[in-house]
XYZ file of N, CA, C and O in Angstrom:
540
model
N 17.099 2.286 3.830
C 15.957 1.462 3.532
C 15.679 0.585 4.731
O 16.565 0.023 5.338
N 14.422 0.476 5.106
C 14.053 -0.335 6.251
C 14.392 -1.794 5.993
O 14.457 -2.250 4.869
N 14.595 -2.498 7.068
C 14.903 -3.913 6.943
C 13.755 -4.640 6.274
O 12.610 -4.467 6.621
N 14.051 -5.420 5.302
C 13.039 -6.201 4.596
C 12.965 -7.566 5.256
O 13.984 -8.180 5.543
N 11.756 -8.021 5.502
C 11.606 -9.344 6.092
C 11.455 -10.386 5.001
O 11.014 -10.098 3.902
N 11.804 -11.566 5.350
C 11.675 -12.713 4.446
C 12.275 -12.450 3.079
O 11.606 -12.496 2.060
N 13.550 -12.132 3.065
C 14.194 -11.863 1.777
C 15.165 -12.979 1.424
O 15.679 -13.679 2.272
N 15.352 -13.140 0.174
C 16.359 -14.072 -0.329
C 17.395 -13.244 -1.061
O 17.062 -12.376 -1.841
N 18.636 -13.488 -0.759
C 19.706 -12.709 -1.377
C 20.558 -13.592 -2.276
O 20.825 -14.732 -1.959
N 20.948 -13.015 -3.354
C 21.863 -13.703 -4.252
C 22.954 -12.711 -4.636
O 22.673 -11.601 -5.047
N 24.173 -13.107 -4.440
C 25.288 -12.251 -4.844
C 25.783 -12.731 -6.201
O 26.086 -13.897 -6.384
N 25.811 -11.808 -7.123
C 26.326 -12.117 -8.458
C 27.801 -11.766 -8.514
O 28.193 -10.671 -8.155
N 28.594 -12.681 -8.981
C 29.993 -12.359 -9.200
C 30.082 -11.458 -10.416
O 29.469 -11.713 -11.432
N 30.834 -10.409 -10.294
C 30.981 -9.504 -11.428
C 31.978 -10.102 -12.415
O 32.519 -11.169 -12.198
N 32.227 -9.401 -13.493
C 33.151 -9.914 -14.500
C 34.607 -9.756 -14.070
O 35.504 -10.147 -14.783
N 34.834 -9.187 -12.889
C 36.192 -9.039 -12.377
C 36.725 -10.394 -11.923
O 35.998 -11.353 -11.776
N 38.007 -10.457 -11.648
C 38.621 -11.678 -11.110
C 38.025 -11.961 -9.737
O 37.368 -11.109 -9.134
N 38.267 -13.155 -9.220
C 37.681 -13.542 -7.940
C 38.097 -12.614 -6.802
O 37.414 -12.539 -5.793
N 39.172 -11.900 -6.955
C 39.598 -10.983 -5.896
C 38.833 -9.649 -5.951
O 39.123 -8.739 -5.194
N 37.875 -9.546 -6.841
C 37.091 -8.311 -6.974
C 36.450 -7.962 -5.646
O 36.045 -8.826 -4.887
N 36.324 -6.677 -5.390
C 35.780 -6.219 -4.124
C 34.325 -5.812 -4.237
O 33.626 -5.811 -3.240
N 33.862 -5.464 -5.411
C 32.492 -5.000 -5.560
C 31.677 -5.987 -6.382
O 32.094 -6.398 -7.454
N 30.534 -6.350 -5.847
C 29.657 -7.337 -6.465
C 28.247 -6.771 -6.566
O 27.872 -5.880 -5.800
N 27.473 -7.301 -7.493
C 26.057 -6.961 -7.542
C 25.315 -7.870 -6.573
O 25.540 -9.078 -6.553
N 24.446 -7.291 -5.779
C 23.634 -8.016 -4.808
C 22.180 -7.832 -5.212
O 21.704 -6.695 -5.299
N 21.484 -8.918 -5.493
C 20.071 -8.858 -5.859
C 19.258 -9.388 -4.699
O 19.599 -10.426 -4.122
N 18.183 -8.688 -4.378
C 17.350 -9.055 -3.235
C 15.912 -9.208 -3.690
O 15.302 -8.270 -4.201
N 15.370 -10.407 -3.504
C 13.958 -10.660 -3.765
C 13.164 -10.379 -2.495
O 13.679 -10.567 -1.384
N 11.927 -9.931 -2.627
C 11.136 -9.519 -1.466
C 9.702 -10.025 -1.555
O 9.257 -10.491 -2.597
N 8.995 -9.870 -0.443
C 7.548 -10.075 -0.422
C 6.907 -8.696 -0.559
O 7.220 -7.786 0.193
N 5.998 -8.549 -1.519
C 5.450 -7.230 -1.819
C 4.010 -7.033 -1.350
O 3.514 -5.920 -1.393
N 3.329 -8.082 -0.918
C 1.907 -7.962 -0.578
C 1.655 -7.069 0.626
O 0.784 -6.221 0.603
N 2.362 -7.301 1.699
C 2.135 -6.556 2.938
C 3.410 -5.829 3.300
O 4.342 -6.416 3.818
N 3.453 -4.572 3.036
C 4.653 -3.814 3.343
C 4.984 -2.834 2.244
O 4.185 -2.553 1.362
N 6.205 -2.347 2.302
C 6.625 -1.306 1.370
C 7.562 -1.808 0.283
O 8.026 -1.030 -0.536
N 7.856 -3.088 0.270
C 8.736 -3.624 -0.766
C 8.033 -3.563 -2.112
O 6.826 -3.746 -2.203
N 8.813 -3.345 -3.174
C 8.232 -3.151 -4.503
C 8.650 -4.192 -5.528
O 8.161 -4.174 -6.641
N 9.590 -5.070 -5.201
C 10.013 -6.044 -6.200
C 11.399 -6.562 -5.934
O 11.729 -6.958 -4.832
N 12.257 -6.518 -6.960
C 13.639 -6.989 -6.863
C 14.559 -5.774 -6.789
O 14.494 -4.888 -7.642
N 15.418 -5.758 -5.785
C 16.330 -4.641 -5.572
C 17.752 -5.046 -5.967
O 18.162 -6.186 -5.748
N 18.497 -4.094 -6.533
C 19.889 -4.325 -6.907
C 20.751 -3.336 -6.126
O 20.498 -2.128 -6.131
N 21.760 -3.883 -5.447
C 22.722 -3.083 -4.696
C 24.127 -3.406 -5.183
O 24.378 -4.489 -5.698
N 25.038 -2.468 -4.982
C 26.448 -2.743 -5.179
C 27.006 -3.064 -3.801
O 26.897 -2.257 -2.882
N 27.564 -4.260 -3.658
C 28.084 -4.717 -2.373
C 29.597 -4.677 -2.396
O 30.239 -5.249 -3.284
N 30.183 -3.976 -1.436
C 31.633 -3.894 -1.309
C 32.069 -4.958 -0.305
O 31.783 -4.848 0.889
N 32.763 -5.991 -0.789
C 33.155 -7.112 0.059
C 34.175 -6.715 1.128
O 34.243 -7.341 2.174
N 34.945 -5.671 0.884
C 35.931 -5.238 1.875
C 35.306 -4.465 3.026
O 35.643 -4.669 4.182
N 34.371 -3.576 2.712
C 33.786 -2.736 3.756
C 32.475 -3.288 4.302
O 32.036 -2.902 5.378
N 31.829 -4.170 3.535
C 30.528 -4.697 3.960
C 29.378 -3.750 3.663
O 28.241 -4.017 4.025
N 29.647 -2.657 2.971
C 28.605 -1.682 2.661
C 27.882 -2.049 1.374
O 28.488 -2.543 0.426
N 26.587 -1.767 1.365
C 25.767 -1.987 0.180
C 25.146 -0.653 -0.222
O 24.573 0.043 0.610
N 25.253 -0.319 -1.507
C 24.722 0.938 -2.032
C 23.637 0.608 -3.052
O 23.873 -0.158 -3.994
N 22.457 1.204 -2.864
C 21.335 0.978 -3.772
C 21.690 1.434 -5.181
O 22.244 2.505 -5.372
N 21.338 0.586 -6.192
C 21.586 0.938 -7.589
C 20.301 1.037 -8.399
O 20.138 1.933 -9.203
N 19.377 0.073 -8.193
C 18.203 0.019 -9.053
C 17.197 -0.967 -8.477
O 17.495 -1.675 -7.527
N 16.016 -1.028 -9.095
C 15.021 -2.029 -8.717
C 14.118 -2.341 -9.900
O 13.969 -1.532 -10.817
N 13.543 -3.530 -9.854
C 12.492 -3.927 -10.798
C 11.202 -3.888 -9.989
O 10.928 -4.791 -9.198
N 10.446 -2.824 -10.135
C 9.224 -2.634 -9.351
C 8.040 -3.324 -10.021
O 8.070 -3.647 -11.207
N 6.994 -3.557 -9.227
C 5.765 -4.122 -9.768
C 5.808 -5.626 -9.960
O 4.988 -6.187 -10.672
N 6.754 -6.291 -9.321
C 6.874 -7.747 -9.410
C 6.212 -8.333 -8.169
O 6.567 -7.974 -7.049
N 5.246 -9.231 -8.345
C 4.525 -9.815 -7.213
C 5.383 -10.832 -6.470
O 5.748 -11.867 -7.015
N 5.691 -10.537 -5.217
C 6.385 -11.460 -4.308
C 7.532 -12.244 -4.956
O 7.533 -13.471 -4.943
N 8.542 -11.565 -5.480
C 9.675 -12.277 -6.067
C 10.615 -12.769 -4.960
O 11.682 -12.217 -4.727
N 10.199 -13.817 -4.265
C 10.870 -14.213 -3.032
C 12.171 -14.973 -3.224
O 13.044 -14.927 -2.378
N 12.328 -15.696 -4.307
C 13.541 -16.478 -4.513
C 14.030 -16.230 -5.932
O 13.234 -16.200 -6.865
N 15.345 -16.061 -6.078
C 15.932 -15.691 -7.364
C 16.974 -16.709 -7.820
O 17.603 -17.362 -6.996
N 17.150 -16.805 -9.119
C 18.220 -17.598 -9.717
C 18.803 -16.805 -10.874
O 18.079 -16.107 -11.582
N 20.122 -16.917 -11.053
C 20.820 -16.186 -12.105
C 21.576 -17.185 -12.976
O 22.181 -18.122 -12.450
N 21.545 -16.994 -14.287
C 22.282 -17.903 -15.161
C 23.791 -17.659 -15.040
O 24.227 -16.660 -14.472
N 24.584 -18.583 -15.558
C 26.047 -18.509 -15.417
C 26.640 -17.261 -16.047
O 27.619 -16.716 -15.560
N 26.055 -16.793 -17.136
C 26.564 -15.593 -17.805
C 26.130 -14.319 -17.078
O 26.569 -13.231 -17.409
N 25.253 -14.459 -16.109
C 24.757 -13.365 -15.280
C 24.038 -12.296 -16.078
O 24.080 -11.115 -15.752
N 23.333 -12.716 -17.130
C 22.566 -11.746 -17.903
C 21.060 -12.032 -17.870
O 20.291 -11.304 -18.484
N 20.653 -13.085 -17.144
C 19.232 -13.370 -16.949
C 18.979 -13.715 -15.489
O 19.779 -14.413 -14.857
N 17.875 -13.209 -14.981
C 17.451 -13.459 -13.597
C 16.050 -14.046 -13.651
O 15.202 -13.567 -14.410
N 15.828 -15.070 -12.840
C 14.524 -15.722 -12.760
C 14.022 -15.608 -11.326
O 14.799 -15.763 -10.384
N 12.735 -15.342 -11.168
C 12.145 -15.180 -9.838
C 10.857 -15.978 -9.741
O 10.067 -15.997 -10.689
N 10.648 -16.625 -8.588
C 9.334 -17.205 -8.340
C 8.453 -16.086 -7.807
O 8.917 -15.189 -7.119
N 7.187 -16.114 -8.179
C 6.206 -15.141 -7.689
C 5.262 -15.901 -6.769
O 4.363 -16.589 -7.234
N 5.529 -15.803 -5.462
C 4.742 -16.558 -4.487
C 3.332 -16.003 -4.384
O 3.121 -14.933 -3.837
N 2.392 -16.729 -4.927
C 0.975 -16.404 -4.871
C 0.212 -17.704 -4.661
O 0.622 -18.748 -5.153
N -0.912 -17.653 -3.963
C -1.727 -18.861 -3.849
C -2.968 -18.710 -4.716
O -3.024 -17.839 -5.562
N -3.932 -19.563 -4.544
C -5.146 -19.573 -5.370
C -4.829 -19.796 -6.847
O -5.479 -19.248 -7.733
N -3.770 -20.573 -7.125
C -3.420 -20.893 -8.505
C -2.745 -19.773 -9.265
O -2.593 -19.854 -10.484
N -2.325 -18.707 -8.583
C -1.727 -17.558 -9.267
C -0.208 -17.524 -9.181
O 0.406 -16.561 -9.599
N 0.413 -18.575 -8.621
C 1.868 -18.617 -8.544
C 2.465 -18.591 -9.943
O 1.871 -19.076 -10.901
N 3.665 -18.018 -10.054
C 4.278 -17.876 -11.371
C 5.799 -17.831 -11.256
O 6.355 -17.784 -10.160
N 6.434 -17.837 -12.420
C 7.871 -17.646 -12.535
C 8.077 -16.504 -13.532
O 7.511 -16.507 -14.614
N 8.883 -15.514 -13.146
C 9.166 -14.363 -14.005
C 10.615 -14.397 -14.471
O 11.494 -14.848 -13.736
N 10.845 -13.894 -15.675
C 12.200 -13.823 -16.233
C 12.544 -12.371 -16.543
O 11.689 -11.599 -16.995
N 13.810 -12.025 -16.313
C 14.314 -10.672 -16.540
C 15.665 -10.756 -17.229
O 16.451 -11.664 -16.973
N 15.951 -9.788 -18.079
C 17.323 -9.644 -18.552
C 18.016 -8.748 -17.529
O 17.380 -7.930 -16.868
N 19.334 -8.923 -17.374
C 20.081 -8.151 -16.379
C 21.335 -7.596 -17.014
O 22.140 -8.338 -17.586
N 21.495 -6.294 -16.918
C 22.699 -5.637 -17.420
C 23.571 -5.326 -16.213
O 23.228 -4.464 -15.403
N 24.682 -6.055 -16.077
C 25.520 -5.956 -14.878
C 26.076 -4.560 -14.639
O 26.139 -4.092 -13.509
N 26.488 -3.880 -15.673
C 27.114 -2.573 -15.506
C 26.132 -1.523 -15.024
O 26.397 -0.785 -14.085
N 24.956 -1.456 -15.642
C 23.962 -0.452 -15.260
C 23.033 -0.939 -14.152
O 22.263 -0.152 -13.609
N 23.086 -2.239 -13.836
C 22.235 -2.851 -12.801
C 20.754 -2.777 -13.159
O 19.903 -2.736 -12.282
N 20.453 -2.769 -14.446
C 19.060 -2.679 -14.894
C 18.494 -4.071 -15.116
O 19.069 -4.883 -15.843
N 17.345 -4.336 -14.482
C 16.577 -5.560 -14.705
C 15.420 -5.194 -15.618
O 14.649 -4.283 -15.310
N 15.273 -5.900 -16.727
C 14.182 -5.645 -17.666
C 13.288 -6.879 -17.736
O 13.761 -7.977 -18.034
N 11.996 -6.681 -17.474
C 11.045 -7.784 -17.485
C 10.956 -8.396 -18.876
O 10.849 -7.690 -19.871
N 11.009 -9.739 -18.966
C 10.878 -10.444 -20.236
C 9.526 -11.142 -20.346
O 8.797 -10.949 -21.302
N 9.219 -11.995 -19.366
C 7.935 -12.693 -19.403
C 7.613 -13.320 -18.052
O 8.450 -13.339 -17.148
N 6.401 -13.846 -17.944
C 5.921 -14.466 -16.718
C 5.062 -15.660 -17.111
O 4.204 -15.540 -17.986
N 5.324 -16.810 -16.503
C 4.588 -18.032 -16.802
C 4.015 -18.608 -15.507
O 4.667 -18.547 -14.463
N 2.818 -19.207 -15.561
C 2.233 -19.816 -14.365
C 3.097 -20.974 -13.856
O 3.702 -21.701 -14.642
N 3.137 -21.141 -12.538
C 3.905 -22.235 -11.947
C 3.074 -23.502 -11.818
O 3.606 -24.560 -11.497
N 1.768 -23.395 -12.075
C 0.847 -24.526 -11.972
C 0.865 -25.127 -10.576
O 0.838 -26.331 -10.404
N 0.928 -24.257 -9.586
C 0.881 -24.653 -8.186
C 0.924 -23.416 -7.316
O 1.379 -22.362 -7.738
N 0.420 -23.543 -6.105
C 0.419 -22.418 -5.180
C 1.816 -22.180 -4.591
O 2.563 -23.117 -4.357
N 2.105 -20.928 -4.339
C 3.289 -20.519 -3.601
C 4.590 -21.165 -4.079
O 5.248 -21.891 -3.339
N 5.032 -20.901 -5.308
C 6.343 -21.422 -5.710
C 7.397 -20.892 -4.741
O 7.371 -19.719 -4.373
N 8.281 -21.767 -4.289
C 9.161 -21.392 -3.173
C 10.645 -21.519 -3.467
O 11.462 -21.223 -2.611
N 11.029 -21.987 -4.642
C 12.445 -22.153 -4.956
C 12.588 -22.196 -6.478
O 11.688 -22.647 -7.171
N 13.710 -21.724 -6.966
C 13.980 -21.823 -8.401
C 15.472 -22.043 -8.597
O 16.295 -21.516 -7.848
N 15.801 -22.856 -9.579
C 17.204 -23.099 -9.924
C 17.277 -23.365 -11.420
O 16.260 -23.591 -12.070
N 18.481 -23.327 -11.938
C 18.705 -23.604 -13.352
C 19.444 -24.921 -13.482
O 20.266 -25.273 -12.631
N 19.167 -25.657 -14.568
C 19.870 -26.907 -14.794
C 21.314 -26.630 -15.211
O 21.692 -25.484 -15.458
N 22.129 -27.672 -15.286
C 23.548 -27.502 -15.626
C 23.753 -26.863 -16.989
O 24.723 -26.153 -17.215
N 22.847 -27.113 -17.918
C 22.949 -26.524 -19.251
C 22.519 -25.069 -19.302
O 22.656 -24.409 -20.316
N 21.977 -24.564 -18.182
C 21.547 -23.164 -18.097
C 20.421 -22.837 -19.062
O 20.250 -21.684 -19.455
N 19.637 -23.844 -19.453
C 18.572 -23.571 -20.419
C 17.182 -23.962 -19.921
O 16.222 -23.852 -20.661
N 17.069 -24.415 -18.664
C 15.767 -24.732 -18.086
C 15.714 -24.264 -16.637
O 16.617 -24.566 -15.853
N 14.667 -23.545 -16.287
C 14.434 -23.164 -14.900
C 13.552 -24.227 -14.263
O 12.598 -24.707 -14.874
N 13.890 -24.608 -13.042
C 13.125 -25.604 -12.296
C 12.659 -24.960 -11.011
O 13.428 -24.262 -10.349
N 11.407 -25.194 -10.633
C 10.897 -24.589 -9.411
C 10.126 -25.607 -8.590
O 9.723 -26.646 -9.085
N 9.946 -25.290 -7.322
C 9.159 -26.114 -6.402
C 7.997 -25.271 -5.908
O 8.089 -24.058 -5.815
N 6.888 -25.925 -5.573
C 5.741 -25.217 -5.015
C 5.302 -25.886 -3.726
O 5.532 -27.066 -3.515
N 4.682 -25.084 -2.841
C 4.038 -25.633 -1.652
C 2.655 -26.080 -2.098
O 1.902 -25.291 -2.629
N 2.312 -27.301 -1.900
C 0.973 -27.782 -2.234
C 0.113 -27.679 -0.994
O 0.509 -28.062 0.084
N -1.066 -27.154 -1.142
C -1.986 -27.038 -0.022
C -2.904 -28.260 -0.040
O -3.522 -28.563 -1.046
N -2.957 -28.943 1.077
C -3.788 -30.141 1.182
C -4.937 -29.876 2.134
O -4.745 -29.337 3.212
N -6.131 -30.270 1.721
C -7.290 -30.145 2.601
C -7.191 -31.200 3.696
O -6.782 -32.326 3.456
N -7.532 -30.820 4.909
C -7.482 -31.756 6.036
C -8.868 -32.212 6.364
O -9.811 -31.509 6.352
């Protein structure tokens, strides 16, 4: 796969002990200009440094930044769009099969959401947006 520009990577710890060698690697991408299609899932071998493609969630608009809940069964992505079309998408994630299933999408109420995180209780997603100011 060609190098993806402007990607955000998140490594999910698997259910193995901390000495586990294989982890799920989720990659958010920009989809507007290029060949990227959404969120990619790879199996990352920490010993060899090799990543093997497993799956993808295609058709997601610019899922540039990702957050995963502590149980690692939900993934949240900001959808970087301007003109008031920015959003946050939610997916269920099955660690074993590496399948991301779309759940819903809500407006971010701002252009270009650029970061997402979960609160300590793991029950609220928080995001930031770039505000465009007229000069």
